[in-house]
Amino acid sequence: MAILIAVQCSLSGCEARTAEAEPVEQPGSLDFADKPRLGLMTSLPLYWPLGAGLGEILKAEAPVSHQREVIEAQFELLPLDTLSPIAGLTESDPEIDPLEGLEKLAIVQPRGLSPADNVALDEWVTAGGKLLLVLDPMLTAHHDLPLGDPRRPVDIALIPPVVARWGLEITFDDNQPTAPRTVAMDDTQFSVALAGKVGLREEGANECEILADAVVARCRIGEGQVVLIADALIFEGHADHEHAQKEPNGLGDVMDFTFGQISSGKSGDGLS
């Protein structure tokens, strides 16, 4: 039975509102100056693994997930925990806009977006930003953390209202097989498990196409582009994942598919 995932706003206390965190270059990685920046907001242990100590992080000695290695082969990652402007430390200090200067952004199973985050994200995309939005209605990885632990990834995605504003919705069939399967979009294939289904709320509200057995939507929003994926399997890297893979299946291709240049009539690089 298909169940419509409810659109939910996050509570204002869901995430700490702090300034941008500077990424730490890992030994042997390419110079960040050679790569475009990619903002990253996620509840998954993509950037730092669960259990990493502060000392390890400060010394850049914490283990790096395969997913992060794949992404950092193409991008300089910029971790974010808010999308909306942050007040200065004093009344005379200007606001800090975490999206200023960013052209590419990945939001993967976030803890929730505040109303201000929804507004900032919509304005940023409409002005020309490229967004990868991953909202999984049922994570399949096991994380040995109690409910309520702030380190625990979000098991069931909170669908931000901006998704409906863009004319999209996500539904979930709880009777589907649990085993992973492969889906395809253009020349790209990747693995999913217990995936959601993306649909259009309003026909023609935006220039959208539904791909990969309805797991993916790609939309032109104003001057920008959104790729919405209703499954996070390729981003899950926890050691206890029953379907964990040493090399993420299709992750690099999905990043290429999302952040290729928007152009008309060019397969894989935008809407034709």
PDB file of C-alpha atoms in Angstrom:
ATOM      1  CA  MET A   1       0.000   0.000   0.000  1.00  0.00           C
ATOM      2  CA  ALA A   2       1.428   3.361  -0.964  1.00  0.00           C
ATOM      3  CA  ILE A   3       1.628   5.787   1.921  1.00  0.00           C
ATOM      4  CA  LEU A   4       2.020   9.507   1.284  1.00  0.00           C
ATOM      5  CA  ILE A   5       4.940  10.831   3.304  1.00  0.00           C
ATOM      6  CA  ALA A   6       3.740  13.817   5.324  1.00  0.00           C
ATOM      7  CA  VAL A   7       5.352  17.184   4.679  1.00  0.00           C
ATOM      8  CA  GLN A   8       6.957  18.330   7.894  1.00  0.00           C
ATOM      9  CA  CYS A   9       8.792  21.412   9.132  1.00  0.00           C
ATOM     10  CA  SER A  10      11.662  20.917  11.545  1.00  0.00           C
ATOM     11  CA  LEU A  11      11.590  22.407  15.013  1.00  0.00           C
ATOM     12  CA  SER A  12      13.864  25.379  15.482  1.00  0.00           C
ATOM     13  CA  GLY A  13      16.005  23.388  17.886  1.00  0.00           C
ATOM     14  CA  CYS A  14      16.683  20.479  15.510  1.00  0.00           C
ATOM     15  CA  GLU A  15      20.131  21.720  14.569  1.00  0.00           C
ATOM     16  CA  ALA A  16      22.701  24.038  16.027  1.00  0.00           C
ATOM     17  CA  ARG A  17      22.973  27.205  13.988  1.00  0.00           C
ATOM     18  CA  THR A  18      26.656  27.764  13.564  1.00  0.00           C
ATOM     19  CA  ALA A  19      28.894  29.272  10.934  1.00  0.00           C
ATOM     20  CA  GLU A  20      30.469  27.261   8.162  1.00  0.00           C
ATOM     21  CA  ALA A  21      32.897  24.559   9.267  1.00  0.00           C
ATOM     22  CA  GLU A  22      36.168  24.500   7.369  1.00  0.00           C
ATOM     23  CA  PRO A  23      36.912  21.129   5.751  1.00  0.00           C
ATOM     24  CA  VAL A  24      40.109  19.384   6.828  1.00  0.00           C
ATOM     25  CA  GLU A  25      42.286  18.150   3.992  1.00  0.00           C
ATOM     26  CA  GLN A  26      43.204  14.500   4.306  1.00  0.00           C
ATOM     27  CA  PRO A  27      46.720  13.240   3.594  1.00  0.00           C
ATOM     28  CA  GLY A  28      47.148  12.332  -0.051  1.00  0.00           C
ATOM     29  CA  SER A  29      44.049  14.188  -1.265  1.00  0.00           C
ATOM     30  CA  LEU A  30      44.146  16.630  -4.148  1.00  0.00           C
ATOM     31  CA  ASP A  31      44.674  20.310  -3.397  1.00  0.00           C
ATOM     32  CA  PHE A  32      41.256  21.786  -2.673  1.00  0.00           C
ATOM     33  CA  ALA A  33      42.150  24.709  -4.952  1.00  0.00           C
ATOM     34  CA  ASP A  34      41.864  22.279  -7.874  1.00  0.00           C
ATOM     35  CA  LYS A  35      38.245  21.354  -7.069  1.00  0.00           C
ATOM     36  CA  PRO A  36      34.893  23.160  -7.010  1.00  0.00           C
ATOM     37  CA  ARG A  37      33.259  23.618  -3.611  1.00  0.00           C
ATOM     38  CA  LEU A  38      30.253  21.527  -2.626  1.00  0.00           C
ATOM     39  CA  GLY A  39      28.161  22.410   0.406  1.00  0.00           C
ATOM     40  CA  LEU A  40      27.074  19.351   2.407  1.00  0.00           C
ATOM     41  CA  MET A  41      24.244  19.081   4.934  1.00  0.00           C
ATOM     42  CA  THR A  42      23.521  15.591   6.249  1.00  0.00           C
ATOM     43  CA  SER A  43      22.652  13.530   9.316  1.00  0.00           C
ATOM     44  CA  LEU A  44      24.585  10.556   7.916  1.00  0.00           C
ATOM     45  CA  PRO A  45      28.193   9.879   8.994  1.00  0.00           C
ATOM     46  CA  LEU A  46      29.505  10.975   5.614  1.00  0.00           C
ATOM     47  CA  TYR A  47      32.058  13.554   6.684  1.00  0.00           C
ATOM     48  CA  TRP A  48      33.145  12.218  10.071  1.00  0.00           C
ATOM     49  CA  PRO A  49      32.411   8.618  11.093  1.00  0.00           C
ATOM     50  CA  LEU A  50      30.347   7.808  14.159  1.00  0.00           C
ATOM     51  CA  GLY A  51      32.577   7.439  17.192  1.00  0.00           C
ATOM     52  CA  ALA A  52      35.373   9.676  15.920  1.00  0.00           C
ATOM     53  CA  GLY A  53      37.073  11.471  18.814  1.00  0.00           C
ATOM     54  CA  LEU A  54      37.646  15.228  18.900  1.00  0.00           C
ATOM     55  CA  GLY A  55      41.390  14.688  19.029  1.00  0.00           C
ATOM     56  CA  GLU A  56      41.287  12.517  15.907  1.00  0.00           C
ATOM     57  CA  ILE A  57      39.226  15.117  14.069  1.00  0.00           C
ATOM     58  CA  LEU A  58      41.474  18.033  15.031  1.00  0.00           C
ATOM     59  CA  LYS A  59      44.565  16.096  13.931  1.00  0.00           C
ATOM     60  CA  ALA A  60      42.854  14.874  10.719  1.00  0.00           C
ATOM     61  CA  GLU A  61      43.430  11.310  11.904  1.00  0.00           C
ATOM     62  CA  ALA A  62      39.801  10.163  11.947  1.00  0.00           C
ATOM     63  CA  PRO A  63      38.901   7.472   9.404  1.00  0.00           C
ATOM     64  CA  VAL A  64      37.386   8.725   6.170  1.00  0.00           C
ATOM     65  CA  SER A  65      34.403   6.907   4.677  1.00  0.00           C
ATOM     66  CA  HIS A  66      34.552   5.555   1.147  1.00  0.00           C
ATOM     67  CA  GLN A  67      31.597   7.797   0.313  1.00  0.00           C
ATOM     68  CA  ARG A  68      33.545  10.873   1.383  1.00  0.00           C
ATOM     69  CA  GLU A  69      36.582   9.720  -0.591  1.00  0.00           C
ATOM     70  CA  VAL A  70      34.458   9.353  -3.732  1.00  0.00           C
ATOM     71  CA  ILE A  71      32.895  12.800  -3.315  1.00  0.00           C
ATOM     72  CA  GLU A  72      36.169  14.511  -2.419  1.00  0.00           C
ATOM     73  CA  ALA A  73      37.765  13.125  -5.554  1.00  0.00           C
ATOM     74  CA  GLN A  74      35.594  15.701  -7.358  1.00  0.00           C
ATOM     75  CA  PHE A  75      34.808  18.405  -4.806  1.00  0.00           C
ATOM     76  CA  GLU A  76      36.025  20.375  -1.826  1.00  0.00           C
ATOM     77  CA  LEU A  77      33.408  19.554   0.797  1.00  0.00           C
ATOM     78  CA  LEU A  78      32.035  22.353   2.959  1.00  0.00           C
ATOM     79  CA  PRO A  79      29.956  20.951   5.862  1.00  0.00           C
ATOM     80  CA  LEU A  80      26.903  23.063   6.763  1.00  0.00           C
ATOM     81  CA  ASP A  81      24.376  22.814   9.566  1.00  0.00           C
ATOM     82  CA  THR A  82      22.173  25.704   8.439  1.00  0.00           C
ATOM     83  CA  LEU A  83      21.184  27.262   5.128  1.00  0.00           C
ATOM     84  CA  SER A  84      19.736  30.561   6.309  1.00  0.00           C
ATOM     85  CA  PRO A  85      21.728  33.669   7.311  1.00  0.00           C
ATOM     86  CA  ILE A  86      23.302  33.653  10.772  1.00  0.00           C
ATOM     87  CA  ALA A  87      23.352  36.781  12.925  1.00  0.00           C
ATOM     88  CA  GLY A  88      26.736  38.318  13.671  1.00  0.00           C
ATOM     89  CA  LEU A  89      28.292  38.041  17.106  1.00  0.00           C
ATOM     90  CA  THR A  90      27.443  41.684  17.816  1.00  0.00           C
ATOM     91  CA  GLU A  91      24.798  44.067  16.480  1.00  0.00           C
ATOM     92  CA  SER A  92      27.423  45.760  14.313  1.00  0.00           C
ATOM     93  CA  ASP A  93      28.603  42.518  12.732  1.00  0.00           C
ATOM     94  CA  PRO A  94      27.009  41.615   9.387  1.00  0.00           C
ATOM     95  CA  GLU A  95      25.001  38.407   8.914  1.00  0.00           C
ATOM     96  CA  ILE A  96      26.810  35.330   7.633  1.00  0.00           C
ATOM     97  CA  ASP A  97      25.156  33.684   4.641  1.00  0.00           C
ATOM     98  CA  PRO A  98      26.291  30.014   4.487  1.00  0.00           C
ATOM     99  CA  LEU A  99      25.151  29.740   0.849  1.00  0.00           C
ATOM    100  CA  GLU A 100      26.945  32.847  -0.369  1.00  0.00           C
ATOM    101  CA  GLY A 101      29.347  31.998  -3.178  1.00  0.00           C
ATOM    102  CA  LEU A 102      28.204  28.360  -3.383  1.00  0.00           C
ATOM    103  CA  GLU A 103      27.046  27.037  -6.741  1.00  0.00           C
ATOM    104  CA  LYS A 104      26.562  23.394  -5.723  1.00  0.00           C
ATOM    105  CA  LEU A 105      24.896  21.872  -2.677  1.00  0.00           C
ATOM    106  CA  ALA A 106      24.127  18.336  -1.468  1.00  0.00           C
ATOM    107  CA  ILE A 107      21.484  17.825   1.230  1.00  0.00           C
ATOM    108  CA  VAL A 108      21.450  14.151   2.182  1.00  0.00           C
ATOM    109  CA  GLN A 109      18.921  12.870   4.750  1.00  0.00           C
ATOM    110  CA  PRO A 110      18.994  16.114   6.767  1.00  0.00           C
ATOM    111  CA  ARG A 111      17.802  16.457  10.358  1.00  0.00           C
ATOM    112  CA  GLY A 112      15.193  18.928   9.187  1.00  0.00           C
ATOM    113  CA  LEU A 113      15.065  22.329   7.553  1.00  0.00           C
ATOM    114  CA  SER A 114      13.719  25.328   9.446  1.00  0.00           C
ATOM    115  CA  PRO A 115      11.228  27.668   7.748  1.00  0.00           C
ATOM    116  CA  ALA A 116      14.083  30.108   7.157  1.00  0.00           C
ATOM    117  CA  ASP A 117      16.167  27.306   5.619  1.00  0.00           C
ATOM    118  CA  ASN A 118      13.315  26.465   3.213  1.00  0.00           C
ATOM    119  CA  VAL A 119      13.102  30.079   2.081  1.00  0.00           C
ATOM    120  CA  ALA A 120      16.875  30.403   1.692  1.00  0.00           C
ATOM    121  CA  LEU A 121      17.103  27.143  -0.267  1.00  0.00           C
ATOM    122  CA  ASP A 122      14.278  28.091  -2.635  1.00  0.00           C
ATOM    123  CA  GLU A 123      15.840  31.486  -3.329  1.00  0.00           C
ATOM    124  CA  TRP A 124      19.292  29.965  -3.826  1.00  0.00           C
ATOM    125  CA  VAL A 125      18.076  27.344  -6.315  1.00  0.00           C
ATOM    126  CA  THR A 126      15.888  29.821  -8.212  1.00  0.00           C
ATOM    127  CA  ALA A 127      18.891  32.124  -8.590  1.00  0.00           C
ATOM    128  CA  GLY A 128      20.903  29.372 -10.291  1.00  0.00           C
ATOM    129  CA  GLY A 129      22.128  26.892  -7.673  1.00  0.00           C
ATOM    130  CA  LYS A 130      22.491  23.175  -8.367  1.00  0.00           C
ATOM    131  CA  LEU A 131      21.039  20.967  -5.638  1.00  0.00           C
ATOM    132  CA  LEU A 132      21.229  17.252  -4.893  1.00  0.00           C
ATOM    133  CA  LEU A 133      18.436  16.510  -2.403  1.00  0.00           C
ATOM    134  CA  VAL A 134      18.363  12.964  -0.968  1.00  0.00           C
ATOM    135  CA  LEU A 135      15.317  12.099   1.163  1.00  0.00           C
ATOM    136  CA  ASP A 136      15.038   8.432   2.119  1.00  0.00           C
ATOM    137  CA  PRO A 137      11.682   7.378   3.622  1.00  0.00           C
ATOM    138  CA  MET A 138      13.257   4.267   5.190  1.00  0.00           C
ATOM    139  CA  LEU A 139      16.986   3.976   5.831  1.00  0.00           C
ATOM    140  CA  THR A 140      18.250   0.401   5.719  1.00  0.00           C
ATOM    141  CA  ALA A 141      21.515   0.827   7.661  1.00  0.00           C
ATOM    142  CA  HIS A 142      21.646  -0.159  11.327  1.00  0.00           C
ATOM    143  CA  HIS A 143      23.136   2.425  13.679  1.00  0.00           C
ATOM    144  CA  ASP A 144      23.792   1.235  17.202  1.00  0.00           C
ATOM    145  CA  LEU A 145      22.645   4.473  18.810  1.00  0.00           C
ATOM    146  CA  PRO A 146      19.536   5.056  20.931  1.00  0.00           C
ATOM    147  CA  LEU A 147      16.615   7.090  19.672  1.00  0.00           C
ATOM    148  CA  GLY A 148      17.161  10.715  20.607  1.00  0.00           C
ATOM    149  CA  ASP A 149      20.946  10.523  20.371  1.00  0.00           C
ATOM    150  CA  PRO A 150      21.970  13.616  18.339  1.00  0.00           C
ATOM    151  CA  ARG A 151      24.519  11.532  16.434  1.00  0.00           C
ATOM    152  CA  ARG A 152      21.889   9.086  15.161  1.00  0.00           C
ATOM    153  CA  PRO A 153      21.001   9.600  11.490  1.00  0.00           C
ATOM    154  CA  VAL A 154      17.400  10.399  10.626  1.00  0.00           C
ATOM    155  CA  ASP A 155      15.762   7.031   9.899  1.00  0.00           C
ATOM    156  CA  ILE A 156      12.683   8.448   8.123  1.00  0.00           C
ATOM    157  CA  ALA A 157      13.203  11.565   6.034  1.00  0.00           C
ATOM    158  CA  LEU A 158      11.473  14.784   7.017  1.00  0.00           C
ATOM    159  CA  ILE A 159      10.135  16.173   3.740  1.00  0.00           C
ATOM    160  CA  PRO A 160      10.697  19.949   3.711  1.00  0.00           C
ATOM    161  CA  PRO A 161       7.803  22.112   2.452  1.00  0.00           C
ATOM    162  CA  VAL A 162       9.972  23.453  -0.365  1.00  0.00           C
ATOM    163  CA  VAL A 163       9.627  20.041  -2.083  1.00  0.00           C
ATOM    164  CA  ALA A 164       5.867  20.588  -2.455  1.00  0.00           C
ATOM    165  CA  ARG A 165       6.526  24.157  -3.569  1.00  0.00           C
ATOM    166  CA  TRP A 166       8.568  22.719  -6.426  1.00  0.00           C
ATOM    167  CA  GLY A 167       5.586  20.542  -7.390  1.00  0.00           C
ATOM    168  CA  LEU A 168       6.994  17.236  -6.096  1.00  0.00           C
ATOM    169  CA  GLU A 169       5.972  14.595  -3.560  1.00  0.00           C
ATOM    170  CA  ILE A 170       7.420  11.351  -2.174  1.00  0.00           C
ATOM    171  CA  THR A 171       5.377   8.227  -1.426  1.00  0.00           C
ATOM    172  CA  PHE A 172       6.498   4.928   0.063  1.00  0.00           C
ATOM    173  CA  ASP A 173       5.319   1.377  -0.611  1.00  0.00           C
ATOM    174  CA  ASP A 174       5.864  -0.603   2.594  1.00  0.00           C
ATOM    175  CA  ASN A 175       5.189  -3.902   0.781  1.00  0.00           C
ATOM    176  CA  GLN A 176       8.162  -3.650  -1.581  1.00  0.00           C
ATOM    177  CA  PRO A 177      11.019  -6.199  -1.438  1.00  0.00           C
ATOM    178  CA  THR A 178      13.787  -5.323   1.007  1.00  0.00           C
ATOM    179  CA  ALA A 179      16.681  -6.503  -1.175  1.00  0.00           C
ATOM    180  CA  PRO A 180      18.712  -3.866  -3.031  1.00  0.00           C
ATOM    181  CA  ARG A 181      18.000  -3.310  -6.709  1.00  0.00           C
ATOM    182  CA  THR A 182      19.599  -1.312  -9.486  1.00  0.00           C
ATOM    183  CA  VAL A 183      17.884   1.596 -11.214  1.00  0.00           C
ATOM    184  CA  ALA A 184      19.038   3.564 -14.248  1.00  0.00           C
ATOM    185  CA  MET A 185      18.823   7.166 -15.399  1.00  0.00           C
ATOM    186  CA  ASP A 186      20.375   8.101 -18.723  1.00  0.00           C
ATOM    187  CA  ASP A 187      23.717   6.233 -18.725  1.00  0.00           C
ATOM    188  CA  THR A 188      23.922   6.142 -14.919  1.00  0.00           C
ATOM    189  CA  GLN A 189      23.067   3.143 -12.731  1.00  0.00           C
ATOM    190  CA  PHE A 190      22.994   3.011  -8.940  1.00  0.00           C
ATOM    191  CA  SER A 191      21.680   0.839  -6.112  1.00  0.00           C
ATOM    192  CA  VAL A 192      18.595   1.494  -3.981  1.00  0.00           C
ATOM    193  CA  ALA A 193      16.825  -0.368  -1.163  1.00  0.00           C
ATOM    194  CA  LEU A 194      13.348   0.311   0.246  1.00  0.00           C
ATOM    195  CA  ALA A 195      13.228   3.391  -1.954  1.00  0.00           C
ATOM    196  CA  GLY A 196      10.538   6.022  -2.077  1.00  0.00           C
ATOM    197  CA  LYS A 197       8.676   7.039  -5.214  1.00  0.00           C
ATOM    198  CA  VAL A 198       8.827  10.589  -6.527  1.00  0.00           C
ATOM    199  CA  GLY A 199       5.757  12.051  -8.207  1.00  0.00           C
ATOM    200  CA  LEU A 200       4.461  15.367  -9.524  1.00  0.00           C
ATOM    201  CA  ARG A 201       1.957  17.302  -7.430  1.00  0.00           C
ATOM    202  CA  GLU A 202       1.018  19.758 -10.162  1.00  0.00           C
ATOM    203  CA  GLU A 203       1.417  18.859 -13.814  1.00  0.00           C
ATOM    204  CA  GLY A 204       3.680  21.391 -15.459  1.00  0.00           C
ATOM    205  CA  ALA A 205       4.334  23.410 -12.282  1.00  0.00           C
ATOM    206  CA  ASN A 206       8.034  23.213 -13.108  1.00  0.00           C
ATOM    207  CA  GLU A 207      10.058  21.643 -15.884  1.00  0.00           C
ATOM    208  CA  CYS A 208      10.588  18.187 -14.358  1.00  0.00           C
ATOM    209  CA  GLU A 209      11.289  14.658 -15.500  1.00  0.00           C
ATOM    210  CA  ILE A 210      10.837  11.488 -13.441  1.00  0.00           C
ATOM    211  CA  LEU A 211      13.647   8.939 -13.809  1.00  0.00           C
ATOM    212  CA  ALA A 212      15.076   5.685 -12.423  1.00  0.00           C
ATOM    213  CA  ASP A 213      11.788   3.842 -11.826  1.00  0.00           C
ATOM    214  CA  ALA A 214      10.398   7.019 -10.198  1.00  0.00           C
ATOM    215  CA  VAL A 215      13.157   7.085  -7.549  1.00  0.00           C
ATOM    216  CA  VAL A 216      14.555  10.314  -9.048  1.00  0.00           C
ATOM    217  CA  ALA A 217      13.166  13.627 -10.247  1.00  0.00           C
ATOM    218  CA  ARG A 218      15.231  16.210 -12.085  1.00  0.00           C
ATOM    219  CA  CYS A 219      13.703  19.683 -12.279  1.00  0.00           C
ATOM    220  CA  ARG A 220      14.639  23.081 -13.576  1.00  0.00           C
ATOM    221  CA  ILE A 221      13.650  25.616 -10.914  1.00  0.00           C
ATOM    222  CA  GLY A 222      14.076  29.172 -12.142  1.00  0.00           C
ATOM    223  CA  GLU A 223      17.707  29.449 -13.216  1.00  0.00           C
ATOM    224  CA  GLY A 224      18.764  26.434 -11.165  1.00  0.00           C
ATOM    225  CA  GLN A 225      18.343  22.672 -11.038  1.00  0.00           C
ATOM    226  CA  VAL A 226      17.223  20.149  -8.426  1.00  0.00           C
ATOM    227  CA  VAL A 227      17.871  16.410  -8.498  1.00  0.00           C
ATOM    228  CA  LEU A 228      15.678  14.721  -5.881  1.00  0.00           C
ATOM    229  CA  ILE A 229      16.486  11.103  -4.969  1.00  0.00           C
ATOM    230  CA  ALA A 230      14.144   9.152  -2.673  1.00  0.00           C
ATOM    231  CA  ASP A 231      16.792   6.713  -1.427  1.00  0.00           C
ATOM    232  CA  ALA A 232      20.127   7.055   0.379  1.00  0.00           C
ATOM    233  CA  LEU A 233      21.683   3.577   0.027  1.00  0.00           C
ATOM    234  CA  ILE A 234      24.727   4.757  -1.934  1.00  0.00           C
ATOM    235  CA  PHE A 235      25.445   7.350   0.781  1.00  0.00           C
ATOM    236  CA  GLU A 236      25.214   4.955   3.731  1.00  0.00           C
ATOM    237  CA  GLY A 237      28.612   3.783   4.885  1.00  0.00           C
ATOM    238  CA  HIS A 238      28.038   2.344   8.362  1.00  0.00           C
ATOM    239  CA  ALA A 239      29.947  -0.853   9.100  1.00  0.00           C
ATOM    240  CA  ASP A 240      26.793  -2.598  10.338  1.00  0.00           C
ATOM    241  CA  HIS A 241      24.930  -2.044   7.074  1.00  0.00           C
ATOM    242  CA  GLU A 242      23.808  -5.426   5.791  1.00  0.00           C
ATOM    243  CA  HIS A 243      24.313  -4.193   2.234  1.00  0.00           C
ATOM    244  CA  ALA A 244      27.510  -2.199   2.882  1.00  0.00           C
ATOM    245  CA  GLN A 245      29.865  -2.028  -0.078  1.00  0.00           C
ATOM    246  CA  LYS A 246      33.555  -1.168  -0.087  1.00  0.00           C
ATOM    247  CA  GLU A 247      33.033   0.900  -3.222  1.00  0.00           C
ATOM    248  CA  PRO A 248      29.758   2.870  -3.269  1.00  0.00           C
ATOM    249  CA  ASN A 249      27.719   1.570  -6.200  1.00  0.00           C
ATOM    250  CA  GLY A 250      27.083   4.447  -8.577  1.00  0.00           C
ATOM    251  CA  LEU A 251      27.847   7.319  -6.197  1.00  0.00           C
ATOM    252  CA  GLY A 252      30.402   8.983  -8.445  1.00  0.00           C
ATOM    253  CA  ASP A 253      28.082   8.685 -11.441  1.00  0.00           C
ATOM    254  CA  VAL A 254      25.194  10.197  -9.476  1.00  0.00           C
ATOM    255  CA  MET A 255      27.378  13.172  -8.544  1.00  0.00           C
ATOM    256  CA  ASP A 256      28.334  13.621 -12.209  1.00  0.00           C
ATOM    257  CA  PHE A 257      24.697  13.340 -13.252  1.00  0.00           C
ATOM    258  CA  THR A 258      23.602  15.974 -10.733  1.00  0.00           C
ATOM    259  CA  PHE A 259      26.295  18.565 -11.102  1.00  0.00           C
ATOM    260  CA  GLY A 260      26.914  18.460 -14.862  1.00  0.00           C
ATOM    261  CA  GLN A 261      26.382  21.746 -16.673  1.00  0.00           C
ATOM    262  CA  ILE A 262      22.721  22.649 -17.256  1.00  0.00           C
ATOM    263  CA  SER A 263      22.211  22.823 -21.012  1.00  0.00           C
ATOM    264  CA  SER A 264      19.480  22.198 -23.559  1.00  0.00           C
ATOM    265  CA  GLY A 265      19.479  18.974 -25.537  1.00  0.00           C
ATOM    266  CA  LYS A 266      22.514  17.418 -23.840  1.00  0.00           C
ATOM    267  CA  SER A 267      21.728  14.083 -22.183  1.00  0.00           C
ATOM    268  CA  GLY A 268      22.717  13.891 -18.524  1.00  0.00           C
ATOM    269  CA  ASP A 269      23.648  17.576 -18.256  1.00  0.00           C
ATOM    270  CA  GLY A 270      20.244  19.073 -17.597  1.00  0.00           C
ATOM    271  CA  LEU A 271      16.764  19.132 -18.992  1.00  0.00           C
ATOM    272  CA  SER A 272      16.345  19.148 -22.737  1.00  0.00           C
TER     273      SER A 272
END
